[in-house]
Each structure stands twice: as C-alpha cells, then as structure tokens.
C-alpha cells in the first residue's frame, strides 16, 4: 500500500511538474504581435501635365538686298535761263538711295567712258536733247521743257517726253474762272502742230468753248491772222511758238487785243506787263515729279505701255487785275494760285 501511495505521489508530482513547466512555457513564449491595420487608401492625385514646349523662335528674316543704284545724267539747255533750275529740281527729286545723278549743261556734256554709260539720260530743253543724242547714242532719253516735241519724237529711238505745257483743259477752266464769258478762243500755231491743235480743240470742247484755229508761217502773218479774228473771239491763247512769234509782234498783238477787248492767256508771267490778261505756266515741282516717274519706268524697263508724251498735272496762274478791270470782268478772289488736275 505504501508502494501505491508512493506511486500516487510520484504521479502527482510528475503532473504538477508538468503543469508548472507548461505554465513556465507559456510565460516564456513572446506574445503575438497584433496585426497592423493597413491605412486607408489615399486617392492618387494625377501629376500636372508638363507645360508645352515653347516653339522654336522663327529665324530672323534676311535683310533685303540693297537697292541697285542706277546712273542718271541730267543735261540742261545752256542757253535757257530756267533750264538749270528745272534740272536741279529733277536731280533733287531722284532718291539718292536709288540713283547716282550727274547734272551738266549741254555745252559741257562730254562723251562717257565705256564704264560710265548712264542707265537713262534726262534732257531739259531742245538743245539738251540734241546734245544727249550726240553724246549718248543708243541710251534711253527722257526729255522735258520742249514745246515742239513732235520734232523730237521724229528722230526715233528710245525716247519719251513730258509735256512742257500745263494741262490744256486745266488752263481753260482757270481762264473761265477769270472770264466767265469766255466762249470763243483764237489759237494761232505754226506748221506741224497737228497733235497740239487736236488736243487744244478737244480741251475747248470739254469746257464748252469754240476753238478758232489758224496756221501761221511767220510772226507778221500771226499778227495779220489775229487782227482778222479779233472781232470774232473772246480770247487769244498764246503758245510759245518762236517760229511764228517775236517780241515786236507780241507787243503789237497784245496792244491790239486790249484795244478790241480780247483777253489774252499767255504762258509766261512776264507778258502780263505787256498787257496779257493772265498767264498759266507749268509748276517746277510738278515737272520734276512727272519726269521722275517717267525716268523710273524707263530705268526699270517698264516701257510697254508708257506713252510717248506724259502730261503734267498742275498750272500756276497769275492774273493782271488792271487788264481784268478794263475788260469789265468780275474781280477774282486770288491773283496768283496753283490749279491741279483734278483740282
């Protein structure tokens, strides 16, 4: 029995030790780490798109090439007082960026060297035209201040002109401003003035006036023809035709016109002192600008539709108030003005 008791005590001891070991084992085992709760998902924010790349700068434009400068020779009539001033005005009107201009009188014009041939020659006056043709054969010529332009054009070649007279219709409109009663006009020209006669007749018709046209062969015949017409016309239109006019005849003609109440329109202001009613002269600035435009076309080779003669666009008017009063005409507002076409 004792043996059973000891046996029971041994089993009890063993069980107690095992329990103690189990408890000890539980004490020494580390506790489990609690599972971490994952953070809530964060909404993803899209990254901003990169700014568009700046466009490549456009290449700088190439500077335009320097304009070609052309050589121009301006020749003026050495024997005409106003030709030098007109030549100077033309030279000043030609832009220096485009032209190299040489101005010389017709008496001192020398033949060019092979390397100094001008692109275009501008001739002021008939003597200048003749000198240009002789010194620059074959070179294009633009001329002005030549009344008998038909004779110049007959010579042929590359030549273009600018009229020496202000626009004829513009002159007549200004004349009717001075004399509202003007209805019939006498015009006496030398031979071979057919183009001018036609233009004058058309201009008179455009202002409602009648043209009485006569052809003269001398200065004395001009005076005779006018005396025959004086009782039939309101006015006499004097053109600078030296073949049929002279200073002596001009004085007689103007005196006869005043005594028969015929107003005279002349193309030179100096004739007002001799008894002309008015003068209608070309304007230097208008001549220079018109010549420049024609010369530019000739220099550039754009002559296909360039007329042989290009008209001016302005007229400088002067009135003799004493003659106007003697003719019983109304007083005009101005005694000196510039009319333009169209005005």
mmCIF file of C-alpha atoms in Angstrom:
data_model
loop_
_atom_site.group_PDB
_atom_site.id
_atom_site.type_symbol
_atom_site.label_atom_id
_atom_site.label_comp_id
_atom_site.label_asym_id
_atom_site.label_seq_id
_atom_site.Cartn_x
_atom_site.Cartn_y
_atom_site.Cartn_z
ATOM 1 C CA UNK A 1 0.000 0.000 0.000
ATOM 2 C CA UNK A 2 2.832 2.236 0.760
ATOM 3 C CA UNK A 3 4.123 1.399 -2.601
ATOM 4 C CA UNK A 4 0.854 2.525 -4.136
ATOM 5 C CA UNK A 5 0.960 5.690 -2.152
ATOM 6 C CA UNK A 6 4.441 6.443 -3.257
ATOM 7 C CA UNK A 7 3.377 5.705 -6.738
ATOM 8 C CA UNK A 8 0.436 8.047 -6.461
ATOM 9 C CA UNK A 9 2.653 10.761 -5.038
ATOM 10 C CA UNK A 10 5.121 10.307 -7.879
ATOM 11 C CA UNK A 11 2.350 10.635 -10.444
ATOM 12 C CA UNK A 12 1.009 13.666 -8.666
ATOM 13 C CA UNK A 13 4.444 15.202 -8.526
ATOM 14 C CA UNK A 14 5.002 14.478 -12.136
ATOM 15 C CA UNK A 15 1.714 16.020 -13.115
ATOM 16 C CA UNK A 16 2.437 19.085 -11.009
ATOM 17 C CA UNK A 17 5.846 19.489 -12.577
ATOM 18 C CA UNK A 18 4.377 19.148 -15.986
ATOM 19 C CA UNK A 19 1.790 21.752 -15.163
ATOM 20 C CA UNK A 20 4.468 24.038 -13.843
ATOM 21 C CA UNK A 21 6.512 23.521 -16.991
ATOM 22 C CA UNK A 22 3.520 24.248 -19.115
ATOM 23 C CA UNK A 23 2.874 27.436 -17.219
ATOM 24 C CA UNK A 24 6.532 28.339 -17.469
ATOM 25 C CA UNK A 25 6.473 27.649 -21.166
ATOM 26 C CA UNK A 26 3.519 29.934 -21.575
ATOM 27 C CA UNK A 27 5.317 32.636 -19.675
ATOM 28 C CA UNK A 28 8.426 32.449 -21.802
ATOM 29 C CA UNK A 29 6.669 32.424 -25.196
ATOM 30 C CA UNK A 30 6.511 36.041 -26.568
ATOM 31 C CA UNK A 31 3.047 37.328 -27.257
ATOM 32 C CA UNK A 32 1.950 37.592 -30.863
ATOM 33 C CA UNK A 33 2.315 40.957 -32.368
ATOM 34 C CA UNK A 34 -1.121 42.279 -33.283
ATOM 35 C CA UNK A 35 -1.654 42.691 -36.993
ATOM 36 C CA UNK A 36 -1.437 46.345 -38.033
ATOM 37 C CA UNK A 37 -4.475 47.745 -39.749
ATOM 38 C CA UNK A 38 -3.417 48.999 -43.197
ATOM 39 C CA UNK A 39 -4.024 52.724 -43.666
ATOM 40 C CA UNK A 40 -6.948 53.647 -45.838
ATOM 41 C CA UNK A 41 -6.005 54.041 -49.478
ATOM 42 C CA UNK A 42 -5.082 57.594 -50.423
ATOM 43 C CA UNK A 43 -6.678 58.861 -53.588
ATOM 44 C CA UNK A 44 -3.962 59.350 -56.121
ATOM 45 C CA UNK A 45 -3.650 62.919 -57.463
ATOM 46 C CA UNK A 46 -2.504 63.000 -61.100
ATOM 47 C CA UNK A 47 0.650 64.908 -61.628
ATOM 48 C CA UNK A 48 0.098 68.094 -63.679
ATOM 49 C CA UNK A 49 0.993 67.764 -67.330
ATOM 50 C CA UNK A 50 4.242 69.456 -68.187
ATOM 51 C CA UNK A 51 3.775 72.780 -69.978
ATOM 52 C CA UNK A 52 4.027 72.581 -73.748
ATOM 53 C CA UNK A 53 7.436 73.213 -75.047
ATOM 54 C CA UNK A 54 7.951 76.755 -76.295
ATOM 55 C CA UNK A 55 8.013 76.871 -80.093
ATOM 56 C CA UNK A 56 11.366 77.343 -81.582
ATOM 57 C CA UNK A 57 11.911 81.010 -82.448
ATOM 58 C CA UNK A 58 11.339 81.792 -86.096
ATOM 59 C CA UNK A 59 14.518 82.578 -87.951
ATOM 60 C CA UNK A 60 15.124 86.267 -88.396
ATOM 61 C CA UNK A 61 14.227 87.443 -91.895
ATOM 62 C CA UNK A 62 17.133 88.120 -94.103
ATOM 63 C CA UNK A 63 17.678 91.822 -94.649
ATOM 64 C CA UNK A 64 16.523 92.886 -98.108
ATOM 65 C CA UNK A 65 19.318 93.412 -100.559
ATOM 66 C CA UNK A 66 20.450 96.966 -101.004
ATOM 67 C CA UNK A 67 18.624 98.529 -103.971
ATOM 68 C CA UNK A 68 20.590 98.806 -107.148
ATOM 69 C CA UNK A 69 21.717 102.393 -107.720
ATOM 70 C CA UNK A 70 21.409 103.467 -111.316
ATOM 71 C CA UNK A 71 23.439 106.162 -113.022
ATOM 72 C CA UNK A 72 21.447 109.108 -114.391
ATOM 73 C CA UNK A 73 22.778 112.079 -116.315
ATOM 74 C CA UNK A 74 20.647 115.249 -116.281
ATOM 75 C CA UNK A 75 21.500 117.564 -119.191
ATOM 76 C CA UNK A 76 20.023 121.049 -119.382
ATOM 77 C CA UNK A 77 19.941 123.644 -122.128
ATOM 78 C CA UNK A 78 22.820 126.035 -121.530
ATOM 79 C CA UNK A 79 21.007 128.828 -123.374
ATOM 80 C CA UNK A 80 17.719 128.739 -121.414
ATOM 81 C CA UNK A 81 17.634 130.593 -118.123
ATOM 82 C CA UNK A 82 15.049 128.361 -116.433
ATOM 83 C CA UNK A 83 16.540 125.054 -117.591
ATOM 84 C CA UNK A 84 19.225 124.921 -114.884
ATOM 85 C CA UNK A 85 16.650 125.400 -112.122
ATOM 86 C CA UNK A 86 14.426 122.708 -113.626
ATOM 87 C CA UNK A 87 17.385 120.324 -113.886
ATOM 88 C CA UNK A 88 18.274 120.936 -110.243
ATOM 89 C CA UNK A 89 14.676 120.216 -109.187
ATOM 90 C CA UNK A 90 14.697 116.960 -111.170
ATOM 91 C CA UNK A 91 18.008 115.855 -109.647
ATOM 92 C CA UNK A 92 16.664 116.556 -106.169
ATOM 93 C CA UNK A 93 13.509 114.527 -106.880
ATOM 94 C CA UNK A 94 15.527 111.398 -107.747
ATOM 95 C CA UNK A 95 16.104 109.412 -104.488
ATOM 96 C CA UNK A 96 19.855 109.173 -103.761
ATOM 97 C CA UNK A 97 19.365 105.612 -102.467
ATOM 98 C CA UNK A 98 18.390 104.561 -105.988
ATOM 99 C CA UNK A 99 20.261 106.912 -108.317
ATOM 100 C CA UNK A 100 23.666 108.443 -108.793
ATOM 101 C CA UNK A 101 22.902 111.716 -110.545
ATOM 102 C CA UNK A 102 25.243 113.905 -112.555
ATOM 103 C CA UNK A 103 23.961 117.301 -113.761
ATOM 104 C CA UNK A 104 25.687 119.115 -116.622
ATOM 105 C CA UNK A 105 24.800 121.789 -119.173
ATOM 106 C CA UNK A 106 24.513 120.900 -122.838
ATOM 107 C CA UNK A 107 27.597 122.939 -123.808
ATOM 108 C CA UNK A 108 29.896 120.971 -121.468
ATOM 109 C CA UNK A 109 28.493 117.470 -121.915
ATOM 110 C CA UNK A 110 31.381 115.142 -122.655
ATOM 111 C CA UNK A 111 31.148 111.646 -124.176
ATOM 112 C CA UNK A 112 31.019 108.962 -121.471
ATOM 113 C CA UNK A 113 33.695 106.377 -120.856
ATOM 114 C CA UNK A 114 32.762 102.733 -121.528
ATOM 115 C CA UNK A 115 32.161 102.219 -117.787
ATOM 116 C CA UNK A 116 30.153 105.380 -117.209
ATOM 117 C CA UNK A 117 27.222 104.824 -119.541
ATOM 118 C CA UNK A 118 24.125 106.153 -117.725
ATOM 119 C CA UNK A 119 21.039 103.966 -117.376
ATOM 120 C CA UNK A 120 18.902 106.880 -118.538
ATOM 121 C CA UNK A 121 19.567 110.449 -119.701
ATOM 122 C CA UNK A 122 17.200 113.271 -118.735
ATOM 123 C CA UNK A 123 17.265 116.231 -121.108
ATOM 124 C CA UNK A 124 15.825 119.630 -120.169
ATOM 125 C CA UNK A 125 15.279 121.717 -123.316
ATOM 126 C CA UNK A 126 15.751 121.064 -127.032
ATOM 127 C CA UNK A 127 19.495 121.766 -127.064
ATOM 128 C CA UNK A 128 19.891 119.253 -124.239
ATOM 129 C CA UNK A 129 18.050 116.609 -126.274
ATOM 130 C CA UNK A 130 20.347 117.165 -129.246
ATOM 131 C CA UNK A 131 23.440 117.004 -127.021
ATOM 132 C CA UNK A 132 22.235 113.824 -125.308
ATOM 133 C CA UNK A 133 21.613 112.100 -128.628
ATOM 134 C CA UNK A 134 25.058 113.084 -129.881
ATOM 135 C CA UNK A 135 26.983 112.120 -126.719
ATOM 136 C CA UNK A 136 24.959 109.076 -125.602
ATOM 137 C CA UNK A 137 23.869 107.274 -128.780
ATOM 138 C CA UNK A 138 21.517 104.418 -128.004
ATOM 139 C CA UNK A 139 20.898 105.473 -124.406
ATOM 140 C CA UNK A 140 17.242 105.926 -123.288
ATOM 141 C CA UNK A 141 16.274 109.619 -123.038
ATOM 142 C CA UNK A 142 13.503 111.316 -121.066
ATOM 143 C CA UNK A 143 13.011 114.955 -122.080
ATOM 144 C CA UNK A 144 11.001 117.931 -120.857
ATOM 145 C CA UNK A 145 10.592 121.671 -121.497
ATOM 146 C CA UNK A 146 10.428 121.127 -125.262
ATOM 147 C CA UNK A 147 7.441 122.828 -126.888
ATOM 148 C CA UNK A 148 7.992 121.369 -130.385
ATOM 149 C CA UNK A 149 8.054 117.804 -129.100
ATOM 150 C CA UNK A 150 6.817 116.400 -132.432
ATOM 151 C CA UNK A 151 10.169 117.287 -133.978
ATOM 152 C CA UNK A 152 11.999 115.451 -131.193
ATOM 153 C CA UNK A 153 9.912 112.292 -131.487
ATOM 154 C CA UNK A 154 10.507 112.183 -135.231
ATOM 155 C CA UNK A 155 14.140 111.324 -134.523
ATOM 156 C CA UNK A 156 13.041 107.947 -133.166
ATOM 157 C CA UNK A 157 14.929 105.778 -130.709
ATOM 158 C CA UNK A 158 14.283 105.074 -127.030
ATOM 159 C CA UNK A 159 12.916 108.496 -126.130
ATOM 160 C CA UNK A 160 9.952 109.628 -124.035
ATOM 161 C CA UNK A 161 8.799 113.132 -123.147
ATOM 162 C CA UNK A 162 6.911 115.165 -120.567
ATOM 163 C CA UNK A 163 4.703 117.966 -121.889
ATOM 164 C CA UNK A 164 6.058 121.481 -121.484
ATOM 165 C CA UNK A 165 2.562 122.995 -121.241
ATOM 166 C CA UNK A 166 0.276 122.626 -118.247
ATOM 167 C CA UNK A 167 -2.838 120.521 -118.950
ATOM 168 C CA UNK A 168 -4.798 122.393 -121.606
ATOM 169 C CA UNK A 169 -8.251 121.725 -120.167
ATOM 170 C CA UNK A 170 -6.986 122.850 -116.758
ATOM 171 C CA UNK A 171 -5.778 126.124 -118.284
ATOM 172 C CA UNK A 172 -9.160 126.746 -119.884
ATOM 173 C CA UNK A 173 -11.055 126.013 -116.660
ATOM 174 C CA UNK A 174 -8.872 128.534 -114.834
ATOM 175 C CA UNK A 175 -9.353 131.033 -117.678
ATOM 176 C CA UNK A 176 -13.140 130.743 -117.358
ATOM 177 C CA UNK A 177 -12.781 131.380 -113.623
ATOM 178 C CA UNK A 178 -11.210 134.718 -114.558
ATOM 179 C CA UNK A 179 -13.537 135.387 -117.517
ATOM 180 C CA UNK A 180 -16.901 133.601 -117.145
ATOM 181 C CA UNK A 181 -17.986 134.984 -120.560
ATOM 182 C CA UNK A 182 -15.254 133.092 -122.429
ATOM 183 C CA UNK A 183 -16.912 131.135 -125.223
ATOM 184 C CA UNK A 184 -14.747 131.548 -128.346
ATOM 185 C CA UNK A 185 -10.925 131.341 -128.467
ATOM 186 C CA UNK A 186 -8.386 132.086 -131.182
ATOM 187 C CA UNK A 187 -5.300 129.850 -131.415
ATOM 188 C CA UNK A 188 -2.560 130.526 -133.991
ATOM 189 C CA UNK A 189 0.127 127.864 -134.395
ATOM 190 C CA UNK A 190 2.991 127.175 -136.750
ATOM 191 C CA UNK A 191 3.097 124.239 -139.128
ATOM 192 C CA UNK A 192 3.390 120.637 -137.902
ATOM 193 C CA UNK A 193 1.462 121.268 -134.713
ATOM 194 C CA UNK A 194 -1.351 118.892 -135.567
ATOM 195 C CA UNK A 195 -1.232 116.924 -132.287
ATOM 196 C CA UNK A 196 -1.277 120.103 -130.212
ATOM 197 C CA UNK A 197 -4.081 121.592 -132.316
ATOM 198 C CA UNK A 198 -6.219 118.488 -131.793
ATOM 199 C CA UNK A 199 -5.570 118.467 -128.059
ATOM 200 C CA UNK A 200 -6.426 122.163 -127.754
ATOM 201 C CA UNK A 201 -9.639 121.740 -129.739
ATOM 202 C CA UNK A 202 -10.718 118.836 -127.535
ATOM 203 C CA UNK A 203 -9.876 120.828 -124.391
ATOM 204 C CA UNK A 204 -12.009 123.747 -125.597
ATOM 205 C CA UNK A 205 -14.921 121.421 -126.264
ATOM 206 C CA UNK A 206 -14.617 119.972 -122.752
ATOM 207 C CA UNK A 207 -15.336 123.403 -121.233
ATOM 208 C CA UNK A 208 -17.998 124.401 -123.735
ATOM 209 C CA UNK A 209 -15.854 126.780 -125.796
ATOM 210 C CA UNK A 210 -15.287 127.043 -129.547
ATOM 211 C CA UNK A 211 -11.730 126.960 -130.899
ATOM 212 C CA UNK A 212 -10.864 129.163 -133.907
ATOM 213 C CA UNK A 213 -7.638 127.607 -135.159
ATOM 214 C CA UNK A 214 -5.268 129.185 -137.698
ATOM 215 C CA UNK A 215 -1.869 128.131 -139.080
ATOM 216 C CA UNK A 216 0.862 130.745 -139.481
ATOM 217 C CA UNK A 217 4.219 130.722 -141.235
ATOM 218 C CA UNK A 218 5.781 133.860 -139.744
ATOM 219 C CA UNK A 219 5.411 136.366 -136.934
ATOM 220 C CA UNK A 220 3.906 139.012 -139.218
ATOM 221 C CA UNK A 221 1.364 136.534 -140.525
ATOM 222 C CA UNK A 222 0.417 135.723 -136.928
ATOM 223 C CA UNK A 223 -0.383 139.399 -136.300
ATOM 224 C CA UNK A 224 -2.385 139.584 -139.506
ATOM 225 C CA UNK A 225 -4.405 136.459 -138.667
ATOM 226 C CA UNK A 226 -5.208 137.717 -135.189
ATOM 227 C CA UNK A 227 -6.411 141.097 -136.419
ATOM 228 C CA UNK A 228 -8.757 139.226 -138.732
ATOM 229 C CA UNK A 229 -10.085 137.118 -135.826
ATOM 230 C CA UNK A 230 -10.205 139.746 -133.083
ATOM 231 C CA UNK A 231 -13.789 140.799 -133.725
ATOM 232 C CA UNK A 232 -15.000 137.167 -133.626
ATOM 233 C CA UNK A 233 -13.472 135.809 -130.410
ATOM 234 C CA UNK A 234 -13.478 136.460 -126.660
ATOM 235 C CA UNK A 235 -9.877 135.441 -126.081
ATOM 236 C CA UNK A 236 -6.492 134.686 -127.653
ATOM 237 C CA UNK A 237 -4.484 131.673 -126.437
ATOM 238 C CA UNK A 238 -0.765 132.318 -126.856
ATOM 239 C CA UNK A 239 1.598 129.346 -127.024
ATOM 240 C CA UNK A 240 5.393 129.814 -127.008
ATOM 241 C CA UNK A 241 5.980 129.060 -130.697
ATOM 242 C CA UNK A 242 9.053 131.105 -131.553
ATOM 243 C CA UNK A 243 8.723 130.325 -135.252
ATOM 244 C CA UNK A 244 5.561 132.450 -135.537
ATOM 245 C CA UNK A 245 6.087 134.941 -132.680
ATOM 246 C CA UNK A 246 8.674 137.594 -131.921
ATOM 247 C CA UNK A 247 8.992 140.224 -129.183
ATOM 248 C CA UNK A 248 8.000 143.015 -131.585
ATOM 249 C CA UNK A 249 4.895 141.183 -132.821
ATOM 250 C CA UNK A 250 3.957 140.190 -129.275
ATOM 251 C CA UNK A 251 3.850 143.841 -128.175
ATOM 252 C CA UNK A 252 1.720 144.825 -131.170
ATOM 253 C CA UNK A 253 -0.552 141.834 -130.756
ATOM 254 C CA UNK A 254 -1.206 142.457 -127.033
ATOM 255 C CA UNK A 255 -1.870 146.151 -127.654
ATOM 256 C CA UNK A 256 -4.356 145.302 -130.404
ATOM 257 C CA UNK A 257 -6.058 142.717 -128.185
ATOM 258 C CA UNK A 258 -6.576 145.246 -125.373
ATOM 259 C CA UNK A 259 -7.988 147.849 -127.733
ATOM 260 C CA UNK A 260 -10.518 145.299 -129.049
ATOM 261 C CA UNK A 261 -11.481 143.853 -125.620
ATOM 262 C CA UNK A 262 -9.899 140.452 -126.242
ATOM 263 C CA UNK A 263 -8.368 138.795 -123.204
ATOM 264 C CA UNK A 264 -5.041 137.019 -123.746
ATOM 265 C CA UNK A 265 -3.892 133.931 -121.880
ATOM 266 C CA UNK A 266 -0.112 133.570 -122.120
ATOM 267 C CA UNK A 267 2.349 131.009 -120.811
ATOM 268 C CA UNK A 268 4.808 133.485 -119.380
ATOM 269 C CA UNK A 269 4.167 135.778 -116.429
ATOM 270 C CA UNK A 270 6.388 138.443 -117.964
ATOM 271 C CA UNK A 271 3.759 139.046 -120.659
ATOM 272 C CA UNK A 272 1.362 140.416 -118.035
ATOM 273 C CA UNK A 273 3.424 143.611 -118.096
ATOM 274 C CA UNK A 274 2.772 143.877 -121.833
ATOM 275 C CA UNK A 275 -0.984 143.563 -121.459
ATOM 276 C CA UNK A 276 -1.860 139.861 -121.144
ATOM 277 C CA UNK A 277 -4.915 139.142 -119.010
ATOM 278 C CA UNK A 278 -3.402 136.070 -117.337
ATOM 279 C CA UNK A 279 -0.614 133.533 -117.544
ATOM 280 C CA UNK A 280 -0.710 129.787 -116.997
ATOM 281 C CA UNK A 281 2.770 128.361 -116.501
ATOM 282 C CA UNK A 282 3.998 124.907 -115.591
ATOM 283 C CA UNK A 283 4.981 124.269 -111.965
ATOM 284 C CA UNK A 284 8.661 123.267 -111.416
ATOM 285 C CA UNK A 285 7.806 120.737 -108.714
ATOM 286 C CA UNK A 286 5.198 119.146 -110.995
ATOM 287 C CA UNK A 287 7.706 118.919 -113.842
ATOM 288 C CA UNK A 288 10.309 117.307 -111.568
ATOM 289 C CA UNK A 289 7.877 114.752 -110.141
ATOM 290 C CA UNK A 290 6.463 113.797 -113.543
ATOM 291 C CA UNK A 291 9.937 113.415 -115.045
ATOM 292 C CA UNK A 292 10.964 111.272 -112.061
ATOM 293 C CA UNK A 293 8.022 108.916 -112.563
ATOM 294 C CA UNK A 294 8.757 108.522 -116.271
ATOM 295 C CA UNK A 295 12.508 108.077 -115.694
ATOM 296 C CA UNK A 296 11.885 105.383 -113.072
ATOM 297 C CA UNK A 297 9.805 103.371 -115.527
ATOM 298 C CA UNK A 298 12.398 103.768 -118.263
ATOM 299 C CA UNK A 299 15.259 102.799 -115.937
ATOM 300 C CA UNK A 300 13.339 99.695 -114.801
ATOM 301 C CA UNK A 301 12.489 98.700 -118.375
ATOM 302 C CA UNK A 302 8.717 99.102 -117.837
ATOM 303 C CA UNK A 303 8.008 100.984 -121.060
ATOM 304 C CA UNK A 304 5.497 98.673 -122.768
ATOM 305 C CA UNK A 305 2.513 100.957 -122.085
ATOM 306 C CA UNK A 306 4.420 104.192 -121.448
ATOM 307 C CA UNK A 307 3.009 106.921 -123.722
ATOM 308 C CA UNK A 308 5.360 108.916 -125.901
ATOM 309 C CA UNK A 309 4.319 112.090 -124.036
ATOM 310 C CA UNK A 310 3.174 112.242 -120.403
ATOM 311 C CA UNK A 311 1.025 115.214 -119.306
ATOM 312 C CA UNK A 312 1.693 117.471 -116.350
ATOM 313 C CA UNK A 313 -0.924 117.881 -113.617
ATOM 314 C CA UNK A 314 -0.634 121.488 -112.401
ATOM 315 C CA UNK A 315 -0.667 125.079 -113.646
ATOM 316 C CA UNK A 316 0.489 128.253 -111.922
ATOM 317 C CA UNK A 317 -1.952 131.092 -112.626
ATOM 318 C CA UNK A 318 -1.248 134.828 -112.460
ATOM 319 C CA UNK A 319 -3.873 137.495 -113.202
ATOM 320 C CA UNK A 320 -3.377 141.092 -114.340
ATOM 321 C CA UNK A 321 -6.089 142.909 -112.316
ATOM 322 C CA UNK A 322 -5.775 146.135 -114.355
ATOM 323 C CA UNK A 323 -6.500 144.334 -117.619
ATOM 324 C CA UNK A 324 -9.330 142.375 -115.988
ATOM 325 C CA UNK A 325 -10.919 145.616 -114.818
ATOM 326 C CA UNK A 326 -10.510 147.203 -118.262
ATOM 327 C CA UNK A 327 -12.323 144.212 -119.798
ATOM 328 C CA UNK A 328 -15.142 144.610 -117.263
ATOM 329 C CA UNK A 329 -14.507 141.195 -115.703
ATOM 330 C CA UNK A 330 -15.512 140.364 -112.133
ATOM 331 C CA UNK A 331 -12.733 140.584 -109.618
ATOM 332 C CA UNK A 332 -11.192 137.189 -108.911
ATOM 333 C CA UNK A 333 -10.549 136.104 -105.330
ATOM 334 C CA UNK A 334 -6.868 135.412 -105.977
ATOM 335 C CA UNK A 335 -4.385 136.981 -108.360
ATOM 336 C CA UNK A 336 -1.958 134.065 -108.042
ATOM 337 C CA UNK A 337 -2.737 130.408 -107.372
ATOM 338 C CA UNK A 338 -1.843 126.877 -108.453
ATOM 339 C CA UNK A 339 -4.551 124.752 -110.054
ATOM 340 C CA UNK A 340 -4.214 120.973 -110.158
ATOM 341 C CA UNK A 341 -5.757 118.289 -112.289
ATOM 342 C CA UNK A 342 -8.037 117.127 -110.841
ATOM 343 C CA UNK A 343 -8.390 120.098 -108.504
#
